[in-house]
């Protein structure tokens, strides 16, 4: 685990020794011995965990003998305990610890804030302070050169910020970045890291009876198998292909015969990660058939990401065939398939698609680019959960836009409202009423789901809930966990914050329902929110027609059927309700 300490403040209280001498000795320990021991201790806890923890402050108070030979270790242990405790308390609302999934997400988060001119406002970006005042393009170009760029580009794609970031780079920098990302991993003559795969290859040859003479030991195979690319340990296909490559090399030397029957079934049980269906075609084809399978998989994945994102299709088409489009496509692929971050084969597939595009040739993947006709929303839409639009009034009363602005998330209002509506209804984000609740966004960015944003949003929500005398956050969270549908965001912390916001919206709305104000969340959803209706859109209005319900009189008595004037995120439209429409 890599780590750094920005500043270490030490206050010594000496007893029974000469203070100046003790302080000088301890300062020397802090410079020379403490960093190495502390790093070793933290490695024993976190190992190769890629998570980035940025901690504002750690306090450790302890006693030690300054002249003891174990003083540095005692000191390091106290600091390590304090750090581990701080990380474990990450969920607390004080914001002392900010977490990022890995270094790529950390750098991507910084570049996004740099684009918005707000990076310097966040203490946890201090390691990048030297770049705060630099143009975003200059900062991005320099920082992307310090680590593998593809995962960073993928993280930017997930936040729908990659086109904006690339727009800050000149064409020469784009070409340079594309060339760097297309370069395969450097080969190595050290095969010690491949030992599990080499022993697997030997075991396969033994079980399959492929040896033509005296079986080779794994050490002998290691001596023969040199200058191979570093495999992707996250992909079972990639690992299997390394094993196939080892076996093919031995077969080419005459050490193995060509198999004619499928591999023994025991191999699948013995090596549960091994894709045994690749072994026979890989050893019998002049050119390994797995390559054909991989090409088909890569092409299908590329077609899928293009089909799923009108924004990506538009950005790629505007870029045209070339390095800018290559970066957009590579990042989109790796965002969905992280195991392909360093896969040279995927780079080759992308290059082939680009060549066909530049030559004007037909290609199934490029057919997705032809589907760029924009999305046009219907003027009239039916919905099984049109009642969710009654809660638009609660969004304004809770002052959700202002809450998001204080949390630094004003630009993500549509995405967050989309998540809230989905949580309250259990419906997909494409459902008409769910989209209407959020203003029918044309793209869905994910940047707000970063942990530091979630911490800010939770803190501001708690302040707003207290100001409006809503139930305390624990009660709102319990309501979300017990009565609302499960979250669908794929990130527990994001689902938890959206659950808190959804609970606050629901309770803000229900408090004027008279005897139903304290009803359970599930009751409110069943009788008010999940009801059929029809949406009529015009340039000035959204008219919500709701089917008759037994509690319509309660809604009317609360005044919730009155027009809601000029909703900002609905393009300034007025929302009108027609209760009991059939």
Coordinates of C-alpha atoms in Angstrom, one line a residue:
X1 CA 0.0 0.0 0.0
X2 CA 1.4 3.4 -1.0
X3 CA 1.0 6.3 1.4
X4 CA 2.2 9.7 2.2
X5 CA 1.8 12.2 5.1
X6 CA 1.5 15.8 4.2
X7 CA 2.6 17.1 7.7
X8 CA 3.4 15.4 11.0
X9 CA 3.1 17.6 14.1
X10 CA 4.7 16.1 17.2
X11 CA 4.2 17.4 20.7
X12 CA 6.6 15.8 23.2
X13 CA 6.0 15.8 27.0
X14 CA 9.3 14.6 28.5
X15 CA 9.7 13.2 31.9
X16 CA 12.9 12.1 33.6
X17 CA 15.1 12.9 30.6
X18 CA 16.7 16.0 29.1
X19 CA 13.9 17.4 26.9
X20 CA 16.0 18.9 24.0
X21 CA 18.0 15.6 23.6
X22 CA 14.9 13.5 23.7
X23 CA 13.1 15.7 21.2
X24 CA 16.1 15.6 18.8
X25 CA 16.3 11.8 19.1
X26 CA 12.5 11.4 18.4
X27 CA 12.7 13.8 15.5
X28 CA 15.4 11.7 14.0
X29 CA 13.3 8.5 14.4
X30 CA 10.4 10.3 12.7
X31 CA 12.6 11.1 9.7
X32 CA 14.5 7.9 9.4
X33 CA 12.6 4.9 10.8
X34 CA 9.0 5.8 11.3
X35 CA 7.9 5.9 7.6
X36 CA 9.2 2.5 6.8
X37 CA 7.8 0.8 9.8
X38 CA 4.4 2.5 9.4
X39 CA 4.3 1.5 5.8
X40 CA 5.0 -2.1 6.7
X41 CA 2.2 -2.1 9.4
X42 CA -0.3 -0.6 7.0
X43 CA 0.6 -3.1 4.3
X44 CA -0.2 -5.9 6.8
X45 CA -3.7 -4.5 7.1
X46 CA -4.5 -3.3 3.6
X47 CA -2.2 -5.3 1.4
X48 CA -2.7 -4.6 -2.2
X49 CA -6.1 -2.9 -1.7
X50 CA -6.3 -0.3 -4.5
X51 CA -8.6 2.0 -2.5
X52 CA -7.4 5.5 -1.9
X53 CA -8.2 7.0 1.5
X54 CA -7.6 10.7 2.0
X55 CA -7.6 11.5 5.7
X56 CA -7.8 15.1 6.9
X57 CA -6.4 14.6 10.4
X58 CA -5.2 11.7 12.6
X59 CA -4.5 12.1 16.3
X60 CA -2.5 9.6 18.3
X61 CA -1.6 10.1 22.0
X62 CA 0.8 7.5 23.6
X63 CA 3.7 7.1 25.9
X64 CA 7.1 5.5 25.1
X65 CA 10.7 5.4 26.2
X66 CA 12.6 7.6 23.8
X67 CA 15.8 5.6 24.2
X68 CA 14.2 2.2 23.9
X69 CA 15.2 0.2 20.8
X70 CA 11.6 -0.4 20.0
X71 CA 10.6 3.3 20.2
X72 CA 10.1 3.7 16.5
X73 CA 7.9 0.6 16.2
X74 CA 5.9 1.6 19.3
X75 CA 5.3 5.0 17.7
X76 CA 4.4 3.5 14.3
X77 CA 1.9 1.1 15.9
X78 CA 0.1 3.9 17.6
X79 CA -0.1 5.9 14.4
X80 CA -1.3 2.8 12.5
X81 CA -4.0 2.1 15.0
X82 CA -5.2 5.7 14.7
X83 CA -5.2 5.5 10.9
X84 CA -7.1 2.2 10.8
X85 CA -9.6 3.6 13.3
X86 CA -10.1 6.7 11.2
X87 CA -10.7 4.6 8.0
X88 CA -13.1 2.3 9.8
X89 CA -15.1 5.4 10.9
X90 CA -15.3 6.6 7.3
X91 CA -19.1 6.6 7.3
X92 CA -19.2 9.3 10.0
X93 CA -20.6 12.7 8.9
X94 CA -17.5 14.7 9.9
X95 CA -15.9 14.3 6.5
X96 CA -12.5 13.4 8.0
X97 CA -12.0 10.5 5.5
X98 CA -12.7 10.6 1.8
X99 CA -12.6 7.4 -0.1
X100 CA -12.0 6.7 -3.8
X101 CA -12.2 3.2 -5.4
X102 CA -8.6 3.5 -6.7
X103 CA -6.0 5.9 -7.9
X104 CA -7.8 6.2 -11.3
X105 CA -11.0 7.3 -9.7
X106 CA -9.1 9.8 -7.5
X107 CA -7.4 11.4 -10.4
X108 CA -10.6 11.4 -12.5
X109 CA -12.5 13.1 -9.6
X110 CA -9.8 15.8 -9.5
X111 CA -9.9 16.5 -13.2
X112 CA -13.7 16.8 -13.1
X113 CA -13.4 19.4 -10.3
X114 CA -10.6 21.1 -12.2
X115 CA -12.8 21.4 -15.2
X116 CA -15.4 23.1 -13.0
X117 CA -12.9 25.4 -11.4
X118 CA -13.6 24.0 -7.9
X119 CA -10.6 21.7 -7.3
X120 CA -8.8 24.0 -5.0
X121 CA -11.9 24.2 -2.7
X122 CA -11.5 20.6 -1.7
X123 CA -8.9 19.7 0.9
X124 CA -8.6 16.1 -0.2
X125 CA -7.1 17.2 -3.5
X126 CA -4.0 18.8 -1.8
X127 CA -1.7 16.2 -3.4
X128 CA -2.5 17.9 -6.8
X129 CA -2.2 21.4 -5.4
X130 CA 0.6 22.3 -7.8
X131 CA -1.8 22.0 -10.7
X132 CA -4.8 23.9 -9.2
X133 CA -3.8 27.2 -11.0
X134 CA -2.8 25.5 -14.3
X135 CA -5.1 25.2 -17.3
X136 CA -7.1 21.9 -17.2
X137 CA -5.5 20.7 -20.4
X138 CA -2.0 21.2 -19.0
X139 CA -2.8 19.5 -15.7
X140 CA -4.5 16.6 -17.4
X141 CA -1.7 16.0 -19.9
X142 CA 0.9 16.0 -17.1
X143 CA -1.1 13.9 -14.6
X144 CA -2.2 11.3 -17.1
X145 CA 1.5 10.7 -17.9
X146 CA 2.1 9.7 -14.3
X147 CA 0.0 6.5 -14.3
X148 CA -1.8 4.1 -16.7
X149 CA -4.3 6.5 -18.4
X150 CA -6.9 4.1 -19.7
X151 CA -8.5 3.4 -16.2
X152 CA -8.6 7.2 -15.6
X153 CA -10.3 7.8 -19.0
X154 CA -12.8 5.0 -18.2
X155 CA -13.6 6.7 -14.8
X156 CA -14.1 10.0 -16.7
X157 CA -16.4 8.2 -19.1
X158 CA -18.5 6.8 -16.2
X159 CA -19.0 10.4 -15.1
X160 CA -19.9 11.5 -18.7
X161 CA -17.0 14.0 -18.5
X162 CA -14.5 12.5 -20.9
X163 CA -15.5 14.5 -24.0
X164 CA -15.2 17.7 -21.9
X165 CA -11.8 16.7 -20.7
X166 CA -10.6 15.8 -24.1
X167 CA -11.8 19.1 -25.4
X168 CA -9.1 20.8 -23.3
X169 CA -6.3 18.9 -25.0
X170 CA -4.7 20.0 -28.3
X171 CA -4.7 17.6 -31.2
X172 CA -1.0 16.8 -30.6
X173 CA -1.8 15.8 -27.0
X174 CA -4.7 13.7 -28.2
X175 CA -2.5 11.8 -30.6
X176 CA 0.1 11.3 -27.9
X177 CA -2.4 10.0 -25.4
X178 CA -4.0 7.7 -28.0
X179 CA -0.6 6.3 -28.8
X180 CA 0.2 5.7 -25.2
X181 CA -3.1 3.9 -24.5
X182 CA -2.6 1.7 -27.6
X183 CA 0.8 0.5 -26.5
X184 CA 0.6 -3.0 -25.2
X185 CA 2.1 -3.9 -21.8
X186 CA 5.8 -4.3 -21.8
X187 CA 7.0 -7.9 -22.1
X188 CA 9.1 -9.3 -19.4
X189 CA 11.6 -12.1 -19.1
X190 CA 10.7 -12.7 -15.5
X191 CA 8.0 -15.4 -15.6
X192 CA 7.9 -15.9 -11.8
X193 CA 4.5 -14.1 -11.8
X194 CA 3.2 -16.6 -14.2
X195 CA 4.0 -19.6 -12.0
X196 CA 0.3 -20.6 -11.3
X197 CA -0.4 -20.6 -15.0
X198 CA 2.7 -22.6 -15.9
X199 CA 1.9 -25.2 -13.3
X200 CA -1.7 -25.3 -14.7
X201 CA -0.3 -26.0 -18.2
X202 CA 1.8 -28.8 -16.9
X203 CA -1.1 -30.3 -15.0
X204 CA -3.3 -30.1 -18.2
X205 CA -0.6 -31.9 -20.3
X206 CA -0.4 -34.6 -17.6
X207 CA -4.1 -35.1 -17.2
X208 CA -4.8 -35.1 -21.0
X209 CA -1.9 -37.3 -21.8
X210 CA -0.3 -34.9 -24.2
X211 CA 3.4 -35.5 -23.5
X212 CA 5.3 -37.1 -26.4
X213 CA 8.3 -38.1 -24.3
X214 CA 9.4 -37.6 -20.7
X215 CA 7.1 -35.0 -19.1
X216 CA 8.7 -31.7 -18.4
X217 CA 8.7 -30.1 -14.9
X218 CA 7.1 -26.7 -14.4
X219 CA 10.6 -25.2 -13.9
X220 CA 11.7 -26.5 -17.3
X221 CA 8.6 -25.0 -18.9
X222 CA 9.4 -21.7 -17.2
X223 CA 12.9 -21.7 -18.8
X224 CA 11.3 -22.3 -22.2
X225 CA 8.5 -19.7 -21.9
X226 CA 10.1 -16.2 -22.1
X227 CA 9.3 -12.7 -23.1
X228 CA 5.5 -13.0 -22.6
X229 CA 3.1 -10.1 -22.0
X230 CA 1.8 -9.5 -18.5
X231 CA -1.6 -11.2 -18.3
X232 CA -4.8 -9.6 -16.9
X233 CA -5.4 -11.6 -13.7
X234 CA -9.0 -10.3 -13.5
X235 CA -10.1 -12.1 -16.7
X236 CA -10.5 -15.9 -16.8
X237 CA -10.3 -15.8 -20.6
X238 CA -7.0 -13.9 -20.6
X239 CA -5.5 -16.4 -18.1
X240 CA -6.8 -19.4 -20.1
X241 CA -5.2 -17.9 -23.3
X242 CA -1.9 -17.7 -21.5
X243 CA -2.2 -21.4 -20.6
X244 CA -3.1 -22.2 -24.2
X245 CA -0.1 -20.2 -25.4
X246 CA 2.2 -22.1 -23.1
X247 CA 0.8 -25.4 -24.4
X248 CA 1.0 -24.3 -28.1
X249 CA 4.7 -23.3 -27.6
X250 CA 5.5 -26.8 -26.1
X251 CA 3.6 -28.4 -29.0
X252 CA 5.6 -26.4 -31.5
X253 CA 8.8 -27.8 -29.9
X254 CA 7.4 -31.3 -30.2
X255 CA 7.0 -31.8 -26.5
X256 CA 3.2 -32.3 -26.8
X257 CA 1.0 -34.1 -29.3
X258 CA -2.1 -32.6 -30.8
X259 CA -5.2 -33.7 -28.9
X260 CA -8.1 -35.2 -30.8
X261 CA -10.6 -35.5 -27.9
X262 CA -11.9 -32.9 -25.4
X263 CA -9.9 -32.3 -22.3
X264 CA -10.8 -34.4 -19.2
X265 CA -13.7 -33.2 -17.2
X266 CA -11.6 -33.3 -14.0
X267 CA -9.8 -30.1 -15.2
X268 CA -12.9 -28.0 -14.8
X269 CA -13.3 -29.2 -11.2
X270 CA -9.6 -28.8 -10.4
X271 CA -9.2 -25.3 -12.0
X272 CA -12.6 -23.6 -11.6
X273 CA -11.3 -20.4 -13.3
X274 CA -10.1 -22.3 -16.4
X275 CA -12.3 -21.9 -19.5
X276 CA -11.8 -25.5 -20.7
X277 CA -13.8 -25.1 -23.8
X278 CA -10.9 -22.9 -25.2
X279 CA -8.3 -25.7 -24.8
X280 CA -9.1 -28.0 -27.7
X281 CA -9.7 -25.3 -30.3
X282 CA -6.7 -23.4 -29.1
X283 CA -4.4 -26.4 -29.5
X284 CA -5.8 -27.7 -32.8
X285 CA -6.2 -24.6 -34.9
X286 CA -3.4 -23.2 -37.0
X287 CA -4.4 -19.8 -35.7
X288 CA -6.0 -20.1 -32.3
X289 CA -9.8 -19.9 -32.5
X290 CA -9.9 -18.2 -29.2
X291 CA -8.8 -15.1 -31.0
X292 CA -12.0 -15.3 -33.1
X293 CA -14.0 -15.7 -30.0
X294 CA -12.3 -12.7 -28.4
X295 CA -12.8 -10.6 -31.5
X296 CA -16.5 -11.4 -31.5
X297 CA -16.8 -10.6 -27.8
X298 CA -14.9 -7.3 -28.2
X299 CA -17.0 -6.3 -31.2
X300 CA -20.3 -7.2 -29.4
X301 CA -19.2 -5.2 -26.4
X302 CA -18.3 -2.2 -28.5
X303 CA -21.7 -2.4 -30.3
X304 CA -23.4 -2.6 -26.9
X305 CA -21.8 0.5 -25.4
X306 CA -22.6 2.5 -28.6
X307 CA -26.2 1.2 -28.6
X308 CA -26.7 2.1 -24.9
X309 CA -25.4 5.7 -25.1
X310 CA -26.7 8.3 -27.5
X311 CA -24.2 10.7 -25.9
X312 CA -21.3 8.4 -26.8
X313 CA -22.5 7.9 -30.3
X314 CA -22.8 11.6 -30.8
X315 CA -19.4 12.3 -29.4
X316 CA -17.7 9.7 -31.5
X317 CA -19.5 10.8 -34.7
X318 CA -18.5 14.4 -34.0
X319 CA -14.9 13.3 -33.4
X320 CA -14.7 11.3 -36.6
X321 CA -12.3 8.4 -37.2
X322 CA -9.0 9.2 -35.5
X323 CA -7.3 9.3 -32.1
X324 CA -10.1 11.3 -30.3
X325 CA -12.8 8.7 -31.2
X326 CA -10.3 5.9 -30.3
X327 CA -10.0 7.3 -26.8
X328 CA -13.7 7.7 -26.4
X329 CA -14.4 4.1 -27.5
X330 CA -11.6 2.6 -25.5
X331 CA -12.7 4.4 -22.4
X332 CA -16.3 3.3 -22.8
X333 CA -15.3 -0.3 -23.3
X334 CA -13.0 -0.4 -20.3
X335 CA -15.7 1.3 -18.2
X336 CA -17.9 -1.7 -18.8
X337 CA -15.0 -4.3 -19.0
X338 CA -12.1 -3.2 -16.7
X339 CA -10.3 -6.5 -17.5
X340 CA -9.6 -5.1 -21.0
X341 CA -7.7 -2.1 -19.7
X342 CA -4.4 -3.5 -20.9
X343 CA -5.6 -5.8 -23.6
X344 CA -3.7 -5.3 -26.9
X345 CA -6.2 -7.5 -28.7
X346 CA -9.0 -5.0 -27.9
X347 CA -6.8 -2.2 -29.2
X348 CA -6.4 -4.1 -32.5
X349 CA -10.2 -4.5 -32.8
X350 CA -10.7 -0.8 -32.3
X351 CA -8.1 0.0 -34.8
X352 CA -9.8 -2.3 -37.4
X353 CA -13.1 -0.6 -36.8
X354 CA -11.6 2.8 -37.2
X355 CA -9.9 1.8 -40.4
X356 CA -13.2 0.6 -41.8
X357 CA -14.8 3.8 -40.8
X358 CA -12.1 5.9 -42.4
X359 CA -12.4 3.9 -45.6
X360 CA -16.2 4.1 -45.7
X361 CA -16.6 0.4 -45.5
X362 CA -19.6 -1.3 -43.9
X363 CA -19.1 -2.8 -40.4
X364 CA -21.7 -4.1 -37.9
X365 CA -20.2 -2.0 -35.1
X366 CA -20.3 1.2 -37.2
X367 CA -24.0 0.5 -37.9
X368 CA -24.6 1.7 -34.4
X369 CA -23.4 5.1 -35.4
X370 CA -26.1 5.3 -38.0
X371 CA -28.6 5.1 -35.2
X372 CA -27.9 8.7 -34.1
X373 CA -31.4 10.0 -34.7
X374 CA -32.0 11.8 -31.4
X375 CA -34.4 10.7 -28.8
X376 CA -37.7 12.4 -29.2
X377 CA -40.1 12.3 -26.2
X378 CA -43.8 11.7 -26.9
X379 CA -46.3 14.5 -26.2
X380 CA -48.6 12.0 -24.5
X381 CA -47.3 9.1 -22.3
X382 CA -49.0 6.5 -20.1
X383 CA -47.4 5.4 -16.8
X384 CA -48.3 2.9 -14.1
X385 CA -46.7 5.2 -11.5
X386 CA -47.8 8.6 -12.6
X387 CA -48.6 9.4 -8.9
X388 CA -44.9 10.0 -8.3
X389 CA -45.5 13.4 -9.9
X390 CA -47.6 14.5 -6.9
X391 CA -44.3 14.5 -5.0
X392 CA -42.8 17.3 -7.2
X393 CA -44.3 19.7 -4.7
X394 CA -42.3 18.1 -1.9
X395 CA -39.1 18.5 -3.9
X396 CA -39.7 22.2 -4.0
X397 CA -40.8 22.4 -0.3
X398 CA -37.7 20.5 0.8
X399 CA -35.6 22.8 -1.3
X400 CA -33.8 20.0 -2.9
X401 CA -32.1 22.2 -5.6
X402 CA -30.7 24.4 -2.9
X403 CA -29.5 21.4 -0.9
X404 CA -27.7 20.1 -3.9
X405 CA -26.1 23.5 -4.6
X406 CA -24.7 23.7 -1.1
X407 CA -23.3 20.2 -1.6
X408 CA -21.6 21.2 -4.8
X409 CA -24.0 19.1 -6.9
X410 CA -26.3 21.7 -8.5
X411 CA -25.5 20.4 -12.0
X412 CA -26.6 16.9 -11.0
X413 CA -30.2 17.7 -10.0
X414 CA -31.8 15.7 -12.9
X415 CA -29.7 12.6 -12.2
X416 CA -30.4 12.7 -8.5
X417 CA -34.1 13.2 -9.0
X418 CA -34.1 10.3 -11.4
X419 CA -32.6 8.1 -8.7
X420 CA -35.1 9.4 -6.1
X421 CA -38.1 8.6 -8.4
X422 CA -36.7 5.2 -9.2
X423 CA -36.3 4.5 -5.5
X424 CA -39.8 5.6 -4.6
X425 CA -41.5 3.7 -7.4
X426 CA -39.2 0.7 -8.0
X427 CA -39.5 1.5 -11.7
X428 CA -36.7 1.7 -14.3
X429 CA -35.2 5.1 -15.1
X430 CA -36.7 4.9 -18.6
X431 CA -40.3 4.8 -17.2
X432 CA -42.1 8.0 -18.4
X433 CA -43.2 9.3 -15.0
X434 CA -39.8 8.6 -13.5
X435 CA -38.1 10.6 -16.3
X436 CA -40.7 13.3 -16.0
X437 CA -40.0 13.7 -12.3
X438 CA -36.4 14.5 -13.2
X439 CA -37.2 16.7 -16.2
X440 CA -36.7 14.0 -18.9
X441 CA -32.9 14.2 -18.9
X442 CA -31.2 13.3 -22.2
X443 CA -28.1 11.9 -20.5
X444 CA -27.4 10.3 -17.1
X445 CA -24.0 11.3 -15.6
X446 CA -22.6 9.4 -12.6
X447 CA -20.2 11.9 -11.2
X448 CA -22.4 12.6 -8.2
X449 CA -21.9 9.1 -6.9
X450 CA -18.3 9.7 -5.8
X451 CA -17.9 9.2 -2.1
X452 CA -16.8 12.8 -1.4
X453 CA -19.9 14.1 -3.1
X454 CA -22.1 11.6 -1.2
X455 CA -20.6 12.7 2.1
X456 CA -21.4 16.4 1.3
X457 CA -24.9 15.5 0.2
X458 CA -25.7 13.5 3.3
X459 CA -24.4 16.3 5.5
X460 CA -26.5 19.0 3.8
X461 CA -29.6 16.7 3.8
X462 CA -29.3 16.2 7.6
X463 CA -29.1 20.0 8.1
X464 CA -32.2 20.6 5.8
X465 CA -34.2 17.8 7.5
X466 CA -33.5 19.3 10.9
X467 CA -34.5 22.8 9.7
X468 CA -37.8 21.5 8.4
X469 CA -38.4 19.4 11.5
X470 CA -38.5 16.1 9.7
X471 CA -37.8 12.8 11.4
X472 CA -34.2 12.4 12.3
X473 CA -31.9 10.8 9.7
X474 CA -31.9 7.4 11.4
X475 CA -35.7 7.2 11.1
X476 CA -35.7 8.4 7.5
X477 CA -33.0 5.8 6.7
X478 CA -35.0 3.1 8.4
X479 CA -38.1 4.1 6.4
X480 CA -36.0 3.7 3.2
X481 CA -34.6 0.4 4.2
X482 CA -37.9 -1.0 5.4
X483 CA -40.6 0.5 3.1
X484 CA -39.0 1.6 -0.1
X485 CA -37.8 -0.7 -3.0
X486 CA -34.2 -1.7 -2.9
X487 CA -31.7 0.7 -4.5
X488 CA -30.5 0.0 -8.0
X489 CA -27.4 2.2 -8.3
X490 CA -24.9 -0.6 -7.7
X491 CA -23.1 1.5 -5.0
X492 CA -24.3 0.9 -1.5
X493 CA -23.3 4.4 -0.3
X494 CA -25.1 6.1 -3.2
X495 CA -28.2 3.9 -2.6
X496 CA -28.1 4.9 1.1
X497 CA -28.0 8.6 0.5
X498 CA -30.7 8.4 -2.2
X499 CA -32.8 6.4 0.3
X500 CA -32.3 9.2 2.9
X501 CA -33.4 11.8 0.3
X502 CA -36.3 9.7 -0.9
X503 CA -37.5 9.3 2.7
X504 CA -37.2 13.0 3.3
X505 CA -39.2 13.8 0.2
X506 CA -41.9 11.3 1.1
X507 CA -42.2 12.6 4.7
X508 CA -42.2 16.2 3.5
X509 CA -45.2 15.4 1.3
X510 CA -47.1 13.3 3.8
X511 CA -47.1 15.7 6.7
X512 CA -50.2 17.6 5.3
X513 CA -52.2 14.4 4.8
X514 CA -54.1 14.7 8.1
X515 CA -54.7 11.3 9.7
X516 CA -52.5 9.7 7.0
X517 CA -49.4 11.9 7.8
X518 CA -47.7 9.2 9.9
X519 CA -48.7 6.3 7.6
X520 CA -45.9 3.9 6.7
X521 CA -43.9 4.5 3.6
X522 CA -45.2 1.3 2.0
X523 CA -48.8 2.5 2.6
X524 CA -48.2 5.9 1.1
X525 CA -46.5 4.5 -2.0
X526 CA -49.3 1.9 -2.5
X527 CA -52.2 4.4 -2.2
X528 CA -50.8 7.7 -3.6
X529 CA -47.6 7.2 -5.6
X530 CA -48.0 3.9 -7.5
X531 CA -51.2 4.8 -9.5
X532 CA -51.8 4.9 -13.2
X533 CA -52.1 8.0 -15.2
X534 CA -51.4 9.8 -18.4
X535 CA -48.9 12.7 -19.0
X536 CA -49.7 15.5 -21.5
X537 CA -46.7 17.6 -22.4
X538 CA -46.8 21.1 -24.0
X539 CA -44.3 23.8 -24.2
X540 CA -45.8 25.5 -21.2
X541 CA -47.4 22.7 -19.2
X542 CA -47.2 19.2 -17.9
X543 CA -50.8 17.9 -17.3
X544 CA -50.9 14.8 -15.1
X545 CA -54.2 12.8 -15.3
X546 CA -54.5 10.3 -12.5
X547 CA -57.0 7.4 -12.4
X548 CA -59.6 7.6 -9.6
X549 CA -58.4 6.6 -6.2
X550 CA -60.2 6.1 -2.9
X551 CA -58.1 8.7 -1.1
X552 CA -58.3 11.5 -3.8
X553 CA -60.3 13.6 -1.3
X554 CA -57.3 13.5 1.1
X555 CA -55.0 14.8 -1.7
X556 CA -57.5 17.6 -2.5
X557 CA -57.8 18.6 1.2
X558 CA -54.1 18.9 1.4
X559 CA -54.1 21.1 -1.6
X560 CA -51.9 18.8 -3.5
X561 CA -54.1 18.9 -6.6
X562 CA -53.4 22.6 -7.1
X563 CA -51.1 23.7 -10.0
X564 CA -47.4 23.8 -9.3
X565 CA -46.1 26.8 -11.1
X566 CA -42.9 27.2 -13.2
X567 CA -40.9 24.1 -12.1
X568 CA -37.3 25.0 -13.1
X569 CA -36.1 21.5 -13.9
X570 CA -39.1 20.9 -16.1
X571 CA -38.2 23.8 -18.4
X572 CA -40.3 26.3 -16.4
X573 CA -43.5 24.3 -17.1
X574 CA -46.5 24.5 -14.8
X575 CA -47.7 21.1 -13.6
X576 CA -51.4 20.6 -13.4
X577 CA -53.2 17.7 -11.9
X578 CA -56.5 16.1 -12.9
X579 CA -57.6 13.7 -10.2
X580 CA -60.0 10.9 -11.0
X581 CA -59.5 11.0 -14.8
X582 CA -60.5 7.8 -16.6

